[in-house]
Structures are given as C-alpha cells and as structure tokens.
Coordinates of N, CA and C in Angstrom, one line a residue:
M1 N -173.2 -201.1 105.0 CA -173.6 -202.1 106.0 C -172.6 -202.1 107.1
P2 N -173.1 -202.1 108.4 CA -172.2 -202.1 109.6 C -171.4 -203.4 109.7
Q3 N -170.1 -203.2 110.1 CA -169.3 -204.4 110.3 C -169.6 -205.1 111.6
A4 N -169.7 -206.4 111.5 CA -169.9 -207.2 112.7 C -168.7 -207.2 113.6
T5 N -168.9 -207.2 114.9 CA -167.9 -207.2 115.9 C -167.8 -208.6 116.5
I6 N -166.7 -209.2 116.6 CA -166.5 -210.5 117.2 C -165.7 -210.3 118.4
A7 N -166.1 -210.8 119.6 CA -165.3 -210.7 120.8 C -164.6 -212.0 121.1
L8 N -163.4 -211.9 121.5 CA -162.6 -213.0 122.0 C -162.0 -212.8 123.3
S9 N -162.0 -213.8 124.1 CA -161.4 -213.7 125.5 C -160.0 -214.4 125.3
L10 N -159.0 -213.8 125.9 CA -157.7 -214.4 125.9 C -157.2 -214.9 127.3
F11 N -158.2 -215.3 128.1 CA -158.0 -215.7 129.5 C -157.8 -217.2 129.6
D12 N -158.1 -218.0 128.5 CA -157.9 -219.4 128.6 C -157.4 -219.9 127.2
V13 N -157.0 -221.2 127.2 CA -156.5 -221.8 125.9 C -157.5 -221.8 124.8
F14 N -158.8 -222.0 125.1 CA -159.8 -222.0 124.1 C -159.8 -220.6 123.3
G15 N -159.8 -219.5 124.1 CA -159.8 -218.2 123.5 C -158.6 -217.9 122.7
V16 N -157.4 -218.3 123.3 CA -156.2 -218.1 122.6 C -156.1 -218.9 121.3
Q17 N -156.6 -220.1 121.3 CA -156.7 -220.9 120.0 C -157.6 -220.1 119.0
G18 N -158.7 -219.6 119.5 CA -159.6 -218.8 118.6 C -158.8 -217.6 118.0
A19 N -158.1 -216.9 118.8 CA -157.3 -215.8 118.4 C -156.3 -216.2 117.4
L20 N -155.5 -217.2 117.6 CA -154.5 -217.7 116.7 C -155.2 -218.1 115.4
L21 N -156.3 -218.7 115.4 CA -157.0 -219.1 114.2 C -157.5 -217.9 113.4
A22 N -158.0 -216.9 114.1 CA -158.4 -215.6 113.5 C -157.2 -214.9 112.8
L23 N -156.0 -215.1 113.4 CA -154.8 -214.5 112.8 C -154.1 -215.4 111.8
G24 N -154.8 -216.5 111.4 CA -154.2 -217.4 110.3 C -153.4 -218.5 110.9
G25 N -153.6 -218.9 112.1 CA -152.8 -220.0 112.7 C -153.3 -221.4 112.4
K26 N -153.4 -221.7 111.1 CA -153.9 -223.0 110.7 C -152.7 -223.9 110.4
P27 N -152.7 -225.2 110.6 CA -153.8 -226.0 111.1 C -153.8 -226.0 112.6
L28 N -154.9 -225.7 113.2 CA -155.1 -225.6 114.6 C -156.6 -225.8 114.9
S29 N -156.9 -226.6 115.9 CA -158.3 -226.8 116.2 C -158.6 -226.0 117.5
Q30 N -159.8 -225.5 117.7 CA -160.2 -224.8 118.9 C -160.9 -225.8 119.8
D31 N -160.0 -226.6 120.6 CA -160.6 -227.6 121.4 C -160.3 -227.4 122.9
G32 N -159.6 -226.3 123.3 CA -159.4 -226.0 124.7 C -158.3 -226.8 125.3
V33 N -157.5 -227.5 124.5 CA -156.4 -228.4 125.0 C -155.1 -227.7 124.7
D34 N -154.3 -227.5 125.7 CA -153.0 -226.9 125.5 C -152.0 -228.0 125.2
G35 N -152.1 -228.5 124.0 CA -151.3 -229.6 123.5 C -150.2 -229.1 122.6
P36 N -149.4 -230.1 122.0 CA -148.3 -229.7 121.2 C -148.6 -228.8 120.0
R37 N -149.7 -229.0 119.4 CA -150.1 -228.1 118.2 C -150.3 -226.7 118.7
T38 N -151.0 -226.5 119.8 CA -151.3 -225.2 120.3 C -150.0 -224.5 120.8
Q39 N -149.1 -225.3 121.5 CA -147.9 -224.7 121.9 C -147.0 -224.4 120.7
G40 N -147.0 -225.2 119.6 CA -146.3 -224.9 118.4 C -146.7 -223.6 117.8
K41 N -148.1 -223.4 117.7 CA -148.6 -222.2 117.1 C -148.3 -221.0 117.9
A42 N -148.4 -221.1 119.3 CA -148.0 -220.0 120.2 C -146.5 -219.7 120.0
R43 N -145.7 -220.7 119.9 CA -144.3 -220.5 119.6 C -144.0 -219.7 118.3
E44 N -144.7 -220.1 117.3 CA -144.6 -219.4 116.0 C -145.1 -218.0 116.1
F45 N -146.2 -217.8 116.7 CA -146.7 -216.4 116.9 C -145.7 -215.5 117.7
R46 N -145.2 -216.1 118.8 CA -144.3 -215.3 119.6 C -143.0 -215.0 118.8
S47 N -142.5 -215.9 118.0 CA -141.3 -215.7 117.2 C -141.6 -214.6 116.2
A48 N -142.7 -214.7 115.5 CA -143.1 -213.8 114.4 C -143.3 -212.3 115.0
N49 N -143.5 -212.2 116.3 CA -143.8 -210.9 116.9 C -142.7 -210.5 117.8
G50 N -141.5 -211.0 117.6 CA -140.3 -210.6 118.4 C -140.3 -211.0 119.9
L51 N -141.0 -212.0 120.2 CA -141.0 -212.5 121.6 C -140.2 -213.8 121.7
A52 N -139.8 -214.2 122.8 CA -139.1 -215.4 123.0 C -139.9 -216.6 122.5
E53 N -139.3 -217.6 121.9 CA -140.0 -218.7 121.3 C -140.4 -219.8 122.3
T54 N -141.1 -219.4 123.3 CA -141.6 -220.4 124.3 C -143.0 -220.9 123.8
G55 N -143.5 -221.9 124.4 CA -144.9 -222.4 124.0 C -146.0 -221.7 124.8
A56 N -145.6 -220.7 125.6 CA -146.5 -220.0 126.5 C -147.5 -219.2 125.7
F57 N -148.7 -219.2 126.1 CA -149.7 -218.4 125.5 C -150.4 -217.4 126.4
D58 N -150.1 -217.5 127.7 CA -150.9 -216.7 128.7 C -150.0 -215.7 129.4
D59 N -148.8 -215.5 129.0 CA -148.0 -214.4 129.6 C -148.5 -213.1 129.1
P60 N -148.2 -212.0 129.9 CA -148.7 -210.7 129.6 C -148.2 -210.2 128.2
D61 N -147.0 -210.5 127.8 CA -146.5 -210.0 126.5 C -147.2 -210.6 125.4
T62 N -147.5 -211.9 125.4 CA -148.2 -212.6 124.3 C -149.6 -212.1 124.3
V63 N -150.3 -212.0 125.4 CA -151.7 -211.6 125.4 C -151.8 -210.1 124.9
S64 N -150.8 -209.3 125.2 CA -150.8 -207.9 124.8 C -150.7 -207.8 123.2
V65 N -149.8 -208.6 122.7 CA -149.6 -208.6 121.2 C -150.8 -209.2 120.5
L66 N -151.3 -210.3 121.1 CA -152.5 -210.9 120.5 C -153.6 -209.9 120.4
A67 N -153.8 -209.2 121.6 CA -154.9 -208.3 121.6 C -154.8 -207.1 120.6
A68 N -153.5 -206.6 120.5 CA -153.3 -205.6 119.5 C -153.5 -206.0 118.1
R69 N -153.0 -207.2 117.8 CA -153.2 -207.7 116.4 C -154.7 -208.0 116.1
L70 N -155.4 -208.5 117.1 CA -156.9 -208.7 116.9 C -157.6 -207.4 116.8
A71 N -157.3 -206.4 117.6 CA -157.9 -205.1 117.5 C -157.7 -204.5 116.1
G72 N -156.6 -204.8 115.5 CA -156.3 -204.3 114.1 C -157.2 -204.9 113.1
L73 N -157.8 -206.1 113.4 CA -158.7 -206.8 112.5 C -160.2 -206.6 113.0
A74 N -160.4 -205.6 113.8 CA -161.8 -205.2 114.3 C -162.4 -206.2 115.2
F75 N -161.6 -207.0 115.9 CA -162.1 -207.9 117.0 C -162.1 -207.1 118.3
T76 N -163.0 -207.4 119.1 CA -163.1 -206.9 120.5 C -162.5 -207.9 121.4
V77 N -161.5 -207.6 122.1 CA -160.8 -208.5 123.1 C -161.3 -208.2 124.5
V78 N -161.8 -209.3 125.1 CA -162.4 -209.1 126.5 C -161.5 -209.9 127.4

C-alpha cells in the first residue's frame, strides 16, 4: 500500500505548531497563536537540536532543522 504524504508549511505559527506536534511536541494545540506554550515547545525543540534556546520558531536555522526532521518522517515541507 502506498504511503500517504502529508504537507506542512513552516511559514506561520500554525504550520510550525503542526510540525512540532508531528514531531511529538505534546501538549500543544494547533491554534495559530504564538503564545507561551508554543514558544516553550520551540525552545525545547531548538535546545534538543543544538540551537540557541530562544522561543523563536521562524528563523532560518529552526525552519531548516524542522524541515529536515519532517522529511525524515516522510512529510513534504512547503
């Protein structure tokens, strides 16, 4: 059976929340709000991937690592 492909955009907070959820970033809701929970999960992700522990989710380094990790799970990043 062919594997389904899921596409995620990393251009906004909603897409990044979806990416973090796909990578196991629970508890987190995909509501499009860049609030404390989203910033905390972004900070955890950055720390776990050797990046500075800021709450930023939209810098090129974070987006690049998110895209690579998602590609490894058969997601298509747009």
